[in-house]
């Protein structure tokens, strides 16, 4: 049934793009014409239960040791030779052996270049704001990142429904947004003496959020970046403004090894009093308290300050790419270490092994996690 739905959705998408003037021919080197690309993968996830966690004593939550999943994402894009307009659609299907399958349109947009200084876009659009690698406090209209997997390896990001106007005025790029539900947003970007500076604004019925992001490259190896965002009291459950910020940089060594370091302050993290309240609920023995604690527990979102380090080592004589990510809650010292080894089987096929280990003392954030570790074995095909 899922295969049939996928074929129907993909077929409709192809029909739409072709009807707009394209033909199913390979893309040119400059991405003109109609092209289809994407990826598909299968994974097996091993998650032994953490029966010592207050949120999962004796594996009362029924954590499954093994879960198999699969996904496929298909992108279709049409760009005429005039480059006056563009049509793009992303169709994704994914499923697990226990939760079933689904098909969704993650992106579907039409973009038109009206003049040399104005582009108009409409549809479901994946837009990316901010300069942070693991966190984007100013990403008001962006898919929310998972700091333990910020690259979105399974292409699961989904866009927002919007209309967007991009204006190019004397070296400044201004983007204006109208989003579903009456929300509005704006972003202004300018390169100032070698530094990328963006101003961000978002408003809906809950309030206003504003922020600034900066980035600068020094030579061929070093890049520094930062973001600060502020939300007013109407957009949060707390009194007063909430401020979040990230600062960091990345350095690329001569052998291609890349290191990213970031420090993140979350204004949405729990205060000491709120954390103590969570612990009190989590340690109660009644079913209602256990359910409430599990509902409110969000790993890597409970604290106020975190540090992130990523080291990516390109393949050498072994033919294996290595990546190590570590995230630490600076308040209690708990965190995780995630290692990934990727072996290229063919030009467009890779197999990988990911192991995530959690650590932290009794009563720390990661001591409550319901699994002892997470190990993923997967294979992915790009086309």
Short mmCIF file of C-alpha atoms in Angstrom, two decimals:
data_model
loop_
_atom_site.label_atom_id
_atom_site.label_comp_id
_atom_site.label_asym_id
_atom_site.label_seq_id
_atom_site.Cartn_x
_atom_site.Cartn_y
_atom_site.Cartn_z
CA UNK A 1 0.00 0.00 0.00
CA UNK A 2 2.82 2.38 0.89
CA UNK A 3 4.57 1.63 -2.42
CA UNK A 4 1.37 2.38 -4.30
CA UNK A 5 0.90 5.69 -2.50
CA UNK A 6 4.51 6.64 -3.14
CA UNK A 7 4.18 5.91 -6.86
CA UNK A 8 0.99 7.96 -7.02
CA UNK A 9 2.53 10.97 -5.28
CA UNK A 10 5.73 10.82 -7.30
CA UNK A 11 3.77 10.43 -10.52
CA UNK A 12 1.65 13.47 -9.72
CA UNK A 13 4.76 15.50 -8.94
CA UNK A 14 6.42 14.51 -12.21
CA UNK A 15 3.25 15.40 -14.06
CA UNK A 16 3.16 18.83 -12.44
CA UNK A 17 6.76 19.65 -13.27
CA UNK A 18 6.52 18.34 -16.83
CA UNK A 19 3.30 20.30 -17.33
CA UNK A 20 5.21 23.43 -16.37
CA UNK A 21 7.44 22.93 -19.36
CA UNK A 22 9.98 20.30 -18.44
CA UNK A 23 10.83 16.92 -19.83
CA UNK A 24 12.38 13.95 -18.08
CA UNK A 25 15.88 14.51 -19.40
CA UNK A 26 19.18 14.59 -17.52
CA UNK A 27 20.19 17.88 -15.99
CA UNK A 28 22.93 19.91 -17.61
CA UNK A 29 26.11 20.73 -15.75
CA UNK A 30 24.65 24.11 -14.81
CA UNK A 31 21.48 22.46 -13.41
CA UNK A 32 19.27 23.63 -16.26
CA UNK A 33 16.40 21.43 -17.42
CA UNK A 34 14.57 18.74 -15.50
CA UNK A 35 16.39 16.51 -13.04
CA UNK A 36 15.50 13.85 -10.48
CA UNK A 37 17.77 13.02 -7.58
CA UNK A 38 17.55 11.73 -4.02
CA UNK A 39 18.51 8.92 -1.69
CA UNK A 40 17.17 5.75 -0.09
CA UNK A 41 18.34 3.88 2.96
CA UNK A 42 17.71 1.11 5.42
CA UNK A 43 18.78 1.01 9.07
CA UNK A 44 18.71 -1.33 12.04
CA UNK A 45 18.72 0.42 15.41
CA UNK A 46 19.80 -1.40 18.57
CA UNK A 47 18.69 0.24 21.84
CA UNK A 48 19.16 -1.82 25.01
CA UNK A 49 16.89 -0.48 27.73
CA UNK A 50 18.32 1.53 30.60
CA UNK A 51 16.45 -0.23 33.39
CA UNK A 52 18.25 1.86 36.01
CA UNK A 53 16.67 5.06 34.71
CA UNK A 54 13.97 6.54 36.95
CA UNK A 55 11.92 7.02 33.77
CA UNK A 56 12.18 3.36 32.74
CA UNK A 57 12.60 1.17 35.85
CA UNK A 58 12.73 -2.49 34.89
CA UNK A 59 12.00 -1.38 31.29
CA UNK A 60 8.44 -0.53 32.24
CA UNK A 61 8.30 1.54 29.06
CA UNK A 62 8.79 -1.56 26.90
CA UNK A 63 11.80 -0.22 24.96
CA UNK A 64 12.44 -2.53 22.00
CA UNK A 65 15.99 -3.79 21.64
CA UNK A 66 15.90 -3.78 17.83
CA UNK A 67 14.01 -1.58 15.37
CA UNK A 68 14.30 -1.74 11.58
CA UNK A 69 13.46 1.26 9.40
CA UNK A 70 13.67 2.41 5.81
CA UNK A 71 13.21 5.67 3.95
CA UNK A 72 13.44 7.20 0.51
CA UNK A 73 13.49 10.85 -0.58
CA UNK A 74 12.97 11.93 -4.18
CA UNK A 75 13.69 15.48 -5.35
CA UNK A 76 12.46 16.77 -8.69
CA UNK A 77 13.50 20.14 -10.05
CA UNK A 78 12.80 22.08 -13.22
CA UNK A 79 14.90 25.10 -14.24
CA UNK A 80 14.53 26.51 -17.77
CA UNK A 81 17.46 27.90 -19.75
CA UNK A 82 16.28 31.43 -19.05
CA UNK A 83 16.48 30.68 -15.31
CA UNK A 84 13.49 32.97 -14.84
CA UNK A 85 11.67 30.43 -12.70
CA UNK A 86 12.18 27.19 -10.83
CA UNK A 87 9.90 24.37 -9.66
CA UNK A 88 11.01 21.92 -7.00
CA UNK A 89 9.35 19.13 -5.03
CA UNK A 90 10.52 16.66 -2.41
CA UNK A 91 8.55 13.48 -1.73
CA UNK A 92 9.59 11.32 1.20
CA UNK A 93 8.42 7.95 2.48
CA UNK A 94 9.64 6.31 5.65
CA UNK A 95 8.53 3.59 8.00
CA UNK A 96 9.48 1.17 10.74
CA UNK A 97 8.44 -2.42 11.35
CA UNK A 98 6.35 -1.36 14.35
CA UNK A 99 5.11 2.16 13.67
CA UNK A 100 4.03 1.63 10.06
CA UNK A 101 4.79 3.83 7.06
CA UNK A 102 3.91 7.25 5.75
CA UNK A 103 4.36 9.38 2.65
CA UNK A 104 4.66 13.17 2.79
CA UNK A 105 5.59 16.10 0.61
CA UNK A 106 8.47 17.77 2.44
CA UNK A 107 8.99 20.55 -0.08
CA UNK A 108 7.01 21.91 -3.03
CA UNK A 109 7.79 25.36 -4.36
CA UNK A 110 7.51 27.62 -7.37
CA UNK A 111 10.00 30.46 -7.68
CA UNK A 112 9.83 33.31 -10.18
CA UNK A 113 12.44 35.95 -10.94
CA UNK A 114 10.28 39.02 -11.53
CA UNK A 115 13.06 41.56 -12.01
CA UNK A 116 16.80 41.72 -11.42
CA UNK A 117 16.07 42.81 -7.83
CA UNK A 118 12.98 40.75 -6.93
CA UNK A 119 12.26 37.00 -6.68
CA UNK A 120 8.91 35.57 -5.56
CA UNK A 121 8.42 32.07 -4.14
CA UNK A 122 5.38 30.17 -2.90
CA UNK A 123 4.70 26.71 -1.54
CA UNK A 124 6.26 24.45 1.09
CA UNK A 125 9.83 25.67 1.45
CA UNK A 126 12.81 24.46 3.47
CA UNK A 127 14.61 27.64 4.46
CA UNK A 128 17.72 27.75 6.62
CA UNK A 129 18.48 30.69 8.87
CA UNK A 130 21.48 31.19 11.11
CA UNK A 131 25.16 30.31 11.13
CA UNK A 132 25.37 27.72 13.92
CA UNK A 133 26.30 24.12 13.15
CA UNK A 134 24.52 22.18 15.91
CA UNK A 135 22.06 24.86 17.08
CA UNK A 136 20.30 27.75 15.35
CA UNK A 137 18.60 30.07 17.88
CA UNK A 138 17.67 32.41 15.00
CA UNK A 139 16.21 29.62 12.84
CA UNK A 140 12.67 30.86 13.34
CA UNK A 141 11.43 29.39 10.03
CA UNK A 142 13.99 26.57 9.71
CA UNK A 143 13.60 22.86 10.48
CA UNK A 144 14.79 22.30 14.04
CA UNK A 145 18.19 20.63 14.18
CA UNK A 146 19.09 17.55 16.17
CA UNK A 147 22.50 18.52 17.64
CA UNK A 148 23.59 14.87 17.77
CA UNK A 149 22.89 14.55 14.01
CA UNK A 150 22.85 18.10 12.58
CA UNK A 151 23.55 17.01 8.99
CA UNK A 152 20.09 15.37 8.63
CA UNK A 153 21.55 12.22 7.06
CA UNK A 154 18.09 10.73 6.35
CA UNK A 155 16.82 13.88 4.60
CA UNK A 156 13.85 14.10 6.96
CA UNK A 157 13.55 17.90 7.11
CA UNK A 158 10.13 19.29 6.18
CA UNK A 159 9.48 22.82 5.01
CA UNK A 160 6.88 25.41 6.06
CA UNK A 161 4.01 26.62 3.89
CA UNK A 162 4.75 30.21 2.91
CA UNK A 163 5.01 32.94 0.35
CA UNK A 164 8.39 34.69 0.18
CA UNK A 165 9.73 37.79 -1.52
CA UNK A 166 13.50 38.19 -1.93
CA UNK A 167 14.70 41.71 -2.64
CA UNK A 168 18.26 42.66 -3.63
CA UNK A 169 18.90 46.29 -2.75
CA UNK A 170 22.37 47.86 -2.99
CA UNK A 171 24.30 44.92 -1.58
CA UNK A 172 21.63 43.94 0.94
CA UNK A 173 19.38 40.88 0.57
CA UNK A 174 15.97 41.26 2.22
CA UNK A 175 13.53 38.34 2.49
CA UNK A 176 9.90 38.88 3.54
CA UNK A 177 7.68 35.94 4.57
CA UNK A 178 3.99 35.27 4.96
CA UNK A 179 3.34 31.94 6.69
CA UNK A 180 0.36 29.77 7.48
CA UNK A 181 -1.69 30.95 10.45
CA UNK A 182 -1.01 34.62 9.82
CA UNK A 183 2.62 34.56 10.96
CA UNK A 184 5.12 36.90 9.32
CA UNK A 185 8.90 36.94 9.20
CA UNK A 186 11.78 38.90 7.71
CA UNK A 187 15.51 38.50 7.26
CA UNK A 188 18.11 41.02 6.08
CA UNK A 189 21.62 39.94 5.04
CA UNK A 190 24.68 42.00 4.19
CA UNK A 191 28.41 41.38 3.88
CA UNK A 192 30.16 44.07 5.95
CA UNK A 193 33.95 44.22 5.64
CA UNK A 194 34.25 40.48 5.21
CA UNK A 195 31.71 39.57 7.90
CA UNK A 196 28.33 38.00 7.06
CA UNK A 197 25.63 39.72 9.13
CA UNK A 198 21.94 38.75 9.18
CA UNK A 199 19.03 40.24 11.11
CA UNK A 200 16.03 37.96 11.79
CA UNK A 201 12.46 38.72 12.83
CA UNK A 202 9.40 36.51 13.39
CA UNK A 203 5.91 37.37 14.63
CA UNK A 204 2.73 35.39 15.25
CA UNK A 205 -0.19 35.48 17.68
CA UNK A 206 2.08 34.28 20.52
CA UNK A 207 4.53 37.14 20.23
CA UNK A 208 7.71 38.31 18.55
CA UNK A 209 11.16 36.81 18.19
CA UNK A 210 14.21 38.68 16.96
CA UNK A 211 17.84 37.80 16.47
CA UNK A 212 21.16 38.44 14.77
CA UNK A 213 23.67 35.99 13.30
CA UNK A 214 27.24 36.60 12.14
CA UNK A 215 30.00 34.60 10.48
CA UNK A 216 33.50 35.39 9.23
CA UNK A 217 36.14 33.34 7.43
CA UNK A 218 39.81 33.88 8.21
CA UNK A 219 42.17 32.59 5.52
CA UNK A 220 41.46 29.15 4.09
CA UNK A 221 40.96 27.17 7.30
CA UNK A 222 39.21 29.09 10.10
CA UNK A 223 35.59 30.21 10.36
CA UNK A 224 33.94 31.83 13.38
CA UNK A 225 30.20 32.31 13.88
CA UNK A 226 27.58 33.29 16.42
CA UNK A 227 23.85 33.84 16.92
CA UNK A 228 21.70 35.59 19.53
CA UNK A 229 17.89 35.37 19.64
CA UNK A 230 15.34 36.97 21.93
CA UNK A 231 11.70 35.94 22.45
CA UNK A 232 9.24 38.17 24.27
CA UNK A 233 7.05 36.93 27.13
CA UNK A 234 4.03 36.39 24.89
CA UNK A 235 5.82 33.67 22.93
CA UNK A 236 6.93 31.63 25.96
CA UNK A 237 5.40 30.20 29.13
CA UNK A 238 7.73 32.29 31.30
CA UNK A 239 7.71 35.88 32.47
CA UNK A 240 10.08 38.27 30.74
CA UNK A 241 12.24 37.82 27.69
CA UNK A 242 13.99 34.56 26.84
CA UNK A 243 17.45 34.82 25.26
CA UNK A 244 19.31 31.98 23.52
CA UNK A 245 22.77 32.19 21.94
CA UNK A 246 25.42 30.07 20.27
CA UNK A 247 29.08 30.87 19.56
CA UNK A 248 31.64 28.71 17.84
CA UNK A 249 33.87 28.05 14.90
CA UNK A 250 35.40 25.43 12.71
CA UNK A 251 38.92 24.73 11.52
CA UNK A 252 40.00 22.56 8.59
CA UNK A 253 43.47 20.98 8.80
CA UNK A 254 45.72 20.38 5.81
CA UNK A 255 44.81 16.69 5.61
CA UNK A 256 41.12 17.60 5.33
CA UNK A 257 40.21 16.88 8.96
CA UNK A 258 37.55 19.30 10.14
CA UNK A 259 36.81 20.32 13.73
CA UNK A 260 33.72 22.21 14.89
CA UNK A 261 33.37 23.63 18.40
CA UNK A 262 30.29 25.42 19.78
CA UNK A 263 28.93 26.63 23.10
CA UNK A 264 25.16 27.03 23.41
CA UNK A 265 23.02 28.87 25.94
CA UNK A 266 19.35 27.89 25.89
CA UNK A 267 16.92 30.35 27.36
CA UNK A 268 14.28 27.62 27.16
CA UNK A 269 16.22 25.23 29.42
CA UNK A 270 15.01 24.45 32.93
CA UNK A 271 15.91 26.68 35.84
CA UNK A 272 17.33 25.00 39.00
CA UNK A 273 13.87 25.12 40.57
CA UNK A 274 12.23 23.62 37.48
CA UNK A 275 14.86 20.88 37.30
CA UNK A 276 14.29 20.02 40.96
CA UNK A 277 10.56 19.82 40.29
CA UNK A 278 11.18 17.44 37.38
CA UNK A 279 13.37 15.23 39.57
CA UNK A 280 10.72 15.10 42.28
CA UNK A 281 8.10 13.96 39.77
CA UNK A 282 10.48 11.46 38.13
CA UNK A 283 11.28 9.73 41.44
CA UNK A 284 7.67 9.15 42.47
CA UNK A 285 6.46 5.58 42.15
CA UNK A 286 2.94 6.16 40.84
CA UNK A 287 2.08 5.62 37.18
CA UNK A 288 0.72 9.12 36.61
CA UNK A 289 3.97 10.76 37.76
CA UNK A 290 6.06 8.39 35.64
CA UNK A 291 3.97 9.20 32.57
CA UNK A 292 4.21 12.95 33.23
CA UNK A 293 7.99 12.81 33.70
CA UNK A 294 8.49 10.84 30.48
CA UNK A 295 6.29 13.29 28.61
CA UNK A 296 8.32 16.31 29.76
CA UNK A 297 11.78 14.72 29.41
CA UNK A 298 13.62 15.87 26.29
CA UNK A 299 17.31 14.85 26.18
CA UNK A 300 19.71 17.72 25.41
CA UNK A 301 16.93 20.28 25.91
CA UNK A 302 16.59 20.29 29.69
CA UNK A 303 19.75 22.26 30.55
CA UNK A 304 20.81 25.85 30.01
CA UNK A 305 24.40 25.50 28.74
CA UNK A 306 25.91 22.90 26.39
CA UNK A 307 29.21 22.37 24.60
CA UNK A 308 29.53 20.65 21.22
CA UNK A 309 32.61 19.22 19.50
CA UNK A 310 32.69 17.46 16.14
CA UNK A 311 35.74 15.93 14.51
CA UNK A 312 35.43 14.64 10.93
CA UNK A 313 38.37 12.68 9.50
CA UNK A 314 38.26 11.93 5.75
CA UNK A 315 39.12 8.48 4.44
CA UNK A 316 42.76 7.59 4.19
CA UNK A 317 44.23 4.29 3.12
CA UNK A 318 41.39 2.41 4.85
CA UNK A 319 38.67 3.96 2.68
CA UNK A 320 36.63 4.79 5.81
CA UNK A 321 35.37 8.23 6.83
CA UNK A 322 35.30 8.82 10.58
CA UNK A 323 33.21 11.25 12.60
CA UNK A 324 33.06 11.80 16.36
CA UNK A 325 30.52 14.11 18.03
CA UNK A 326 30.45 14.93 21.73
CA UNK A 327 27.82 17.02 23.52
CA UNK A 328 28.13 17.92 27.20
CA UNK A 329 25.66 19.57 29.56
CA UNK A 330 27.95 22.13 31.19
CA UNK A 331 25.69 22.35 34.21
CA UNK A 332 25.91 18.74 35.40
CA UNK A 333 28.63 17.15 33.23
CA UNK A 334 26.39 14.58 31.59
CA UNK A 335 26.41 14.08 27.85
CA UNK A 336 26.98 11.76 24.93
CA UNK A 337 29.67 10.61 22.54
CA UNK A 338 28.60 9.58 19.05
CA UNK A 339 31.01 7.82 16.70
CA UNK A 340 30.32 7.12 13.04
CA UNK A 341 32.32 5.08 10.52
CA UNK A 342 31.29 5.26 6.84
CA UNK A 343 32.55 2.89 4.17
CA UNK A 344 31.94 3.77 0.51
CA UNK A 345 30.96 0.51 -1.24
CA UNK A 346 30.48 2.19 -4.61
CA UNK A 347 30.44 5.72 -5.92
CA UNK A 348 26.83 6.21 -4.79
CA UNK A 349 26.45 3.54 -2.09
CA UNK A 350 27.76 3.71 1.48
CA UNK A 351 27.45 1.54 4.57
CA UNK A 352 27.84 2.99 8.04
CA UNK A 353 27.96 2.15 11.72
CA UNK A 354 26.92 4.71 14.35
CA UNK A 355 27.30 4.16 18.08
CA UNK A 356 26.05 6.65 20.67
CA UNK A 357 27.10 6.27 24.30
CA UNK A 358 25.56 8.27 27.15
CA UNK A 359 27.23 9.27 30.39
CA UNK A 360 26.36 11.20 33.54
CA UNK A 361 26.20 10.90 37.31
CA UNK A 362 23.08 10.07 39.30
CA UNK A 363 20.49 12.81 38.95
CA UNK A 364 22.11 14.38 35.87
CA UNK A 365 20.18 15.03 32.66
CA UNK A 366 21.45 12.06 30.63
CA UNK A 367 21.18 9.64 33.57
CA UNK A 368 17.42 9.70 32.97
CA UNK A 369 17.61 8.57 29.34
CA UNK A 370 15.58 5.41 28.78
CA UNK A 371 18.23 3.50 26.76
CA UNK A 372 21.81 2.54 27.65
CA UNK A 373 23.15 3.22 24.16
CA UNK A 374 22.01 3.54 20.54
CA UNK A 375 23.76 1.60 17.79
CA UNK A 376 22.76 2.05 14.14
CA UNK A 377 23.81 -0.13 11.23
CA UNK A 378 22.74 1.24 7.87
CA UNK A 379 23.26 1.46 4.13
CA UNK A 380 22.40 4.40 1.87
CA UNK A 381 22.09 4.88 -1.89
CA UNK A 382 22.22 8.23 -3.68
CA UNK A 383 20.89 8.71 -7.19
#
